[in-house]
Coordinates of C-alpha atoms in Angstrom, one line a residue:
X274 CA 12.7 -16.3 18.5
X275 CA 12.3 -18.3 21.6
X276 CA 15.7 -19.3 22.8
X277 CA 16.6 -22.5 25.4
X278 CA 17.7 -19.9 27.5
X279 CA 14.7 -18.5 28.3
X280 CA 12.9 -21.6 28.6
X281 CA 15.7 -22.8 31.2
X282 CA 14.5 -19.2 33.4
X283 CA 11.3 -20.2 33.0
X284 CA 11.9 -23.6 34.7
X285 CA 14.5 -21.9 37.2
X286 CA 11.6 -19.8 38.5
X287 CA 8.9 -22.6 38.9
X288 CA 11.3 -24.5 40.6
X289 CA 12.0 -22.0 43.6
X290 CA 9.3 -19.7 43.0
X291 CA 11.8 -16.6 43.8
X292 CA 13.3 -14.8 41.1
X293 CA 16.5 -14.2 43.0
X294 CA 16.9 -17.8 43.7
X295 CA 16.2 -18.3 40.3
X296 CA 18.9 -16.3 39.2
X297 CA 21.4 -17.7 41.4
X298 CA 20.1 -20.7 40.1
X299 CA 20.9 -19.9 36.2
X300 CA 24.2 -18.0 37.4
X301 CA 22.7 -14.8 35.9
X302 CA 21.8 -11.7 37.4
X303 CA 18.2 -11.2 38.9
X304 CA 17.5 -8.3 35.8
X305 CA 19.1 -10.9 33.4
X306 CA 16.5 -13.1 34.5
X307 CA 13.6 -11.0 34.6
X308 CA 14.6 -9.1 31.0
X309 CA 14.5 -13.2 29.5
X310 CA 11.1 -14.0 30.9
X311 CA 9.6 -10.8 30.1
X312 CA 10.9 -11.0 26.7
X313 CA 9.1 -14.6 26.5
X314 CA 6.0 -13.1 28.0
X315 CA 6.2 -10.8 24.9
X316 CA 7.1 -13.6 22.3
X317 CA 3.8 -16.1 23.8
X318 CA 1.7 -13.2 24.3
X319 CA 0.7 -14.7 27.9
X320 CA 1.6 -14.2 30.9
X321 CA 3.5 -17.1 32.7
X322 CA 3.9 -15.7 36.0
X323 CA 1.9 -13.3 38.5
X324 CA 4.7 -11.6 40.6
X325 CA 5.2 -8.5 43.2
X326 CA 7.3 -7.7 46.1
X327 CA 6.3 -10.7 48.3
X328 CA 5.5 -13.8 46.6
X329 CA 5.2 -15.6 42.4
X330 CA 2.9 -17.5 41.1
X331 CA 2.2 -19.5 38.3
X332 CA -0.4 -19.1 36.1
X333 CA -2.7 -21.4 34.5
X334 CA -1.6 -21.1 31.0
X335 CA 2.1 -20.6 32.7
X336 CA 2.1 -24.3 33.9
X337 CA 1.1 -25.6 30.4
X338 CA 4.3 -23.6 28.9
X339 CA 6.5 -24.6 31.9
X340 CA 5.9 -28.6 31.2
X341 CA 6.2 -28.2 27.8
X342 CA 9.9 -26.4 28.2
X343 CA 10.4 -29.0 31.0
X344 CA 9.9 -31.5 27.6
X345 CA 11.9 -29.6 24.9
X346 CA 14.9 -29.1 27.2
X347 CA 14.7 -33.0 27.9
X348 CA 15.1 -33.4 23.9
X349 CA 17.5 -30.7 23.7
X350 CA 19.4 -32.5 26.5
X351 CA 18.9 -36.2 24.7
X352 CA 20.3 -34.8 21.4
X353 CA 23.7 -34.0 23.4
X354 CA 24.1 -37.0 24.8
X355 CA 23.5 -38.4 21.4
X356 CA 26.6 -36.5 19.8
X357 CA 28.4 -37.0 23.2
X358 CA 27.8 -40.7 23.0
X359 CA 29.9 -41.4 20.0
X360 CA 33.0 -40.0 21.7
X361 CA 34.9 -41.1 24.9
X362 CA 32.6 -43.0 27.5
X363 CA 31.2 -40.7 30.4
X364 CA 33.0 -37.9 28.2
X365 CA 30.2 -35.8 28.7
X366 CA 28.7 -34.6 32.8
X367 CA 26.2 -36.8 34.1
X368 CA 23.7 -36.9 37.4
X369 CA 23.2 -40.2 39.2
X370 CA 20.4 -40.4 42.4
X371 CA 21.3 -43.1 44.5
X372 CA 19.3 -44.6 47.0
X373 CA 20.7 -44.3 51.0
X374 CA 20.5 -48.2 51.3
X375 CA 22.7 -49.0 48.4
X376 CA 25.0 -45.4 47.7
X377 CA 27.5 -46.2 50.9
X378 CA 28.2 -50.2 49.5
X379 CA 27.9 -49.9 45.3
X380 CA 29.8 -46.5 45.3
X381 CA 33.3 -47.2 46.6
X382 CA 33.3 -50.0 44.2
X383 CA 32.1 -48.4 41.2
X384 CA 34.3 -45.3 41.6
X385 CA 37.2 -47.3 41.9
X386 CA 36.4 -49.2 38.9
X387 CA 35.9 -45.7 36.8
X388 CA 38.9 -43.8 38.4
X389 CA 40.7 -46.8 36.7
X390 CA 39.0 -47.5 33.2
X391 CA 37.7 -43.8 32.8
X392 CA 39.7 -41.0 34.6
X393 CA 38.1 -38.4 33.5
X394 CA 34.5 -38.9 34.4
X395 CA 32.5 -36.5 35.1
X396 CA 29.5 -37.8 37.0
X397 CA 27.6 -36.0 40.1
X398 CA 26.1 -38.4 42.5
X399 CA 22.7 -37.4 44.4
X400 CA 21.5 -39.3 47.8
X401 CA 18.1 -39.4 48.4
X402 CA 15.1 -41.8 48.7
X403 CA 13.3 -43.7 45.8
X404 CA 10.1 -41.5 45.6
X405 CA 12.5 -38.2 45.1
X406 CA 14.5 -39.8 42.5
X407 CA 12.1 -40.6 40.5
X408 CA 10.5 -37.3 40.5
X409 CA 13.3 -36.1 39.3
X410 CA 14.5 -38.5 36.6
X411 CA 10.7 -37.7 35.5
X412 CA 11.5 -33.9 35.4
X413 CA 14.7 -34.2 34.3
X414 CA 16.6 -32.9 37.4
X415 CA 18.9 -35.9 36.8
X416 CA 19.9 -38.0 34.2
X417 CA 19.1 -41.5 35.8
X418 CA 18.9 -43.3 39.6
X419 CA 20.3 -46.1 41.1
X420 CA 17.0 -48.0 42.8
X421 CA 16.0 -51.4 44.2
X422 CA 13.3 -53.1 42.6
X423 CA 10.0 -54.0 42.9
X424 CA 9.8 -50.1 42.9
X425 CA 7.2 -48.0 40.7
X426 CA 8.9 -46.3 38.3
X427 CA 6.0 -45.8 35.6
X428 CA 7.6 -44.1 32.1
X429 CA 11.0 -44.8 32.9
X430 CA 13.3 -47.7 31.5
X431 CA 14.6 -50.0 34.3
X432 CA 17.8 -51.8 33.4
X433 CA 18.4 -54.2 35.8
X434 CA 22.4 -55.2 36.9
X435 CA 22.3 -56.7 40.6
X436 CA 20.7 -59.0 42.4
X437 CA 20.8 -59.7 46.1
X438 CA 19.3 -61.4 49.4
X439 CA 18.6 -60.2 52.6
X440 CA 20.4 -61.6 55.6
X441 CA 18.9 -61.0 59.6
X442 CA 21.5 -59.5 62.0
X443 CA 21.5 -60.4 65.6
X444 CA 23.7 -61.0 68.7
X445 CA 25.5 -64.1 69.3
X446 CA 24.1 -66.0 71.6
X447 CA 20.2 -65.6 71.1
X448 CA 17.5 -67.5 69.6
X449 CA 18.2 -68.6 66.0
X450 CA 21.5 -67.4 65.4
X451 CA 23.1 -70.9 65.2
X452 CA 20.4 -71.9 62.7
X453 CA 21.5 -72.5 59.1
X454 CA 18.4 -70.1 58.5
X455 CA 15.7 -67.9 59.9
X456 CA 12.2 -68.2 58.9
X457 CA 9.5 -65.1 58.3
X458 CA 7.8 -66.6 61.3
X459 CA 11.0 -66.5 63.3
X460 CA 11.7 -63.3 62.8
X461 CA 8.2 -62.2 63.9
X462 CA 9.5 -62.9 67.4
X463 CA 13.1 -61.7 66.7
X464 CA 12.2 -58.0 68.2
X465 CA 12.5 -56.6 64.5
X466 CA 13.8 -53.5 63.9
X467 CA 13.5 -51.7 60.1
X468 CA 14.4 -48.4 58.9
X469 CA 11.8 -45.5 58.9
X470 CA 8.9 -44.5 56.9
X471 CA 9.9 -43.6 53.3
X472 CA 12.9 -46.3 52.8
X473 CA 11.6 -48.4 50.4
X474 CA 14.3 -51.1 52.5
X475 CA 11.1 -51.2 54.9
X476 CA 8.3 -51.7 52.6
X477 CA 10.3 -54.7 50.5
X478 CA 11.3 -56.6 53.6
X479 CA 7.4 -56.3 55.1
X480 CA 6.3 -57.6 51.9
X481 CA 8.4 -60.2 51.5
X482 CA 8.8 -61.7 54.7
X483 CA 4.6 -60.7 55.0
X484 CA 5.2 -59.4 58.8
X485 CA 2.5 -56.6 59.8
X486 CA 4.7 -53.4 60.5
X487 CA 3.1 -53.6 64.4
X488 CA 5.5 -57.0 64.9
X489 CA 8.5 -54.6 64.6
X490 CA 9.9 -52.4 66.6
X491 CA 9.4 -48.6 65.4
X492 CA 9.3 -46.5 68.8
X493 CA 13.1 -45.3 67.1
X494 CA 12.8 -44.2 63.4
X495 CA 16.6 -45.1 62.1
X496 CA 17.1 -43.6 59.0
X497 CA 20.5 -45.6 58.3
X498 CA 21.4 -49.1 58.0
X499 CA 24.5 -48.1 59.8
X500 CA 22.4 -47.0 63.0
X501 CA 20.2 -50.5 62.8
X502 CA 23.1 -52.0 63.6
X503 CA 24.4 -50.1 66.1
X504 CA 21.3 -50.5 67.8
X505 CA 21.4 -54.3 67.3
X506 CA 25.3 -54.2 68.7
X507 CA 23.4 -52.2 72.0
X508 CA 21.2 -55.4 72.4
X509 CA 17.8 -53.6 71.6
X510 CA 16.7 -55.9 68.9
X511 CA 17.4 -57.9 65.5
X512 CA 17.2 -56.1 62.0
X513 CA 17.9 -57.2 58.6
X514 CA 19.9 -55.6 56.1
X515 CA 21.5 -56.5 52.2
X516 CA 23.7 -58.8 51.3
X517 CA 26.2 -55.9 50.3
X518 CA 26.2 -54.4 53.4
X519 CA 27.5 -57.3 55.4
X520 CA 31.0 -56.3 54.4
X521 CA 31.1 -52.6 56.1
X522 CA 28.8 -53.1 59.3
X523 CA 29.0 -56.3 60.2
X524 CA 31.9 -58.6 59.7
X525 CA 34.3 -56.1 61.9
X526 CA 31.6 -57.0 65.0
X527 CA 32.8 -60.7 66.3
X528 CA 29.5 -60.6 68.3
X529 CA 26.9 -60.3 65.7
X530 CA 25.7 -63.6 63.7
X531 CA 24.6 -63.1 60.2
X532 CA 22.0 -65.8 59.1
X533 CA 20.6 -65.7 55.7
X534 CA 16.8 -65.4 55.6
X535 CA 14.7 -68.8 54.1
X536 CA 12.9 -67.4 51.9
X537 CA 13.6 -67.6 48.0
X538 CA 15.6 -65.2 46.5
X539 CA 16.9 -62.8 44.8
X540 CA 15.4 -60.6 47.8
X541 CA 15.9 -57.2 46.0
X542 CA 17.2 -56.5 42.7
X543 CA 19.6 -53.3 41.5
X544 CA 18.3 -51.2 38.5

């Protein structure tokens, strides 16, 4: 009988491609390991991977029984949560990517607000970018993500629970800051500066404010909103950022304005 242990080896290995990482990976012993997979080898009749002393690969028909494990452990997980849900909320562990533009401002918040209505949550927080965390909502390497919208997100559900603008930082004292609000046009001569490749923060503002990447200014690839406006405090430009981030970068800086950008909102939404 094929057990859910040996499908969980099976995914271990594809996922490193090493059976001692593998191993470590499962909390089992490399023979462990290797007795498990062999045993499923036997049970399918097929080999699922090629393997000697340097490298493993998968085979052709290993991939087909590696996706579909990938699928019955997704069931096998879902029918948990399903006995788990009639008990105590966030009684059961759970893994939550996060996007880098939103984890630093949502999570103090919502961790306060479960320390104090549910103390013994156990939840595991991941930071990474959107295209990562989706991957591995799809694979089931975590149990949901925490994105901004419009984002692809093809086969998932989207449950949408914040909505926000965008607001342009900037020094006191220069063009536009005493304006009740900046235009897209404006800002094309604000020396712009976004986050880097890969931050869907970038792609969202470019498309809404519809300014051709070349009118910003990229020649530093900041990979933090926290480092944007650093650089904006060192007088080498403007940037915009979220409304939620205001709070922690901004407000303690008595010589940076924050004017809201005119164009119609909700800039972003949370989902």
């Amino acid at each position: 009988m094929i057990s859910i242990k040996q499908l969980t080896y099976a995914l271990a290995v594809s996922k490193t491609m090493h059976f001692r990482k593998a191993a470590d990976l499962c909390h089992v012993s490399q023979s462990s390991l290797s007795t498990g997979l062999n045993e499923l080898e036997r049970q399918l009749g097929i080999k699922i991977f090629e393997r000697d002393n340097k490298k493993v690969l998968l085979t052709k028909h290993g991939g087909e029984v590696v996706e579909k494990a990938r699928s019955i452990l997704s069931q096998v997980d879902e029918l948990v949560h399903i006995a788990e849900s009639h008990s105590q909320p966030f009684s059961f562990p759970m893994s939550i990517g996060i996007i880098p533009t939103i984890a630093p401002y949502l999570l103090p918040r919502l961790m306060s607000a479960l320390q104090h209505h549910h103390p013994n949550a156990s939840l595991t927080f991941i930071e990474e970018e959107s295209h990562h965390l989706v991957e591995k909502v799809q694979r089931g390497e975590i149990d949901t993500a925490i994105l901004a919208l419009p984002y692809p997100c093809h086969g998932l559900l989207s449950l949408e629970f914040w909505q926000e603008d965008f607001v342009w930082v900037a020094s006191k004292g220069g063009d536009y800051t005493e304006l009740p609000n900046v235009t897209t046009e404006q800002l094309s001569r604000a020396n712009l500066m976004l986050l880097a490749e890969g931050h869907c923060l970038k792609d969202q503002i470019l498309n809404l404010c519809n300014i051709p990447e070349q009118d910003t200014l990229q020649s530093y690839r900041a990979t933090s909103l926290n480092t944007l406006v650093q650089m904006v405090i060192s007088g080498l430009g403007s940037t915009l950022i979220p409304q939620m981030a205001v709070e922690q970068l901004v407000t303690q800086h008595c010589d940076l304005s924050v004017v809201p950008l005119n164009e119609p909102g909700p800039h972003r939404r949370i989902a």
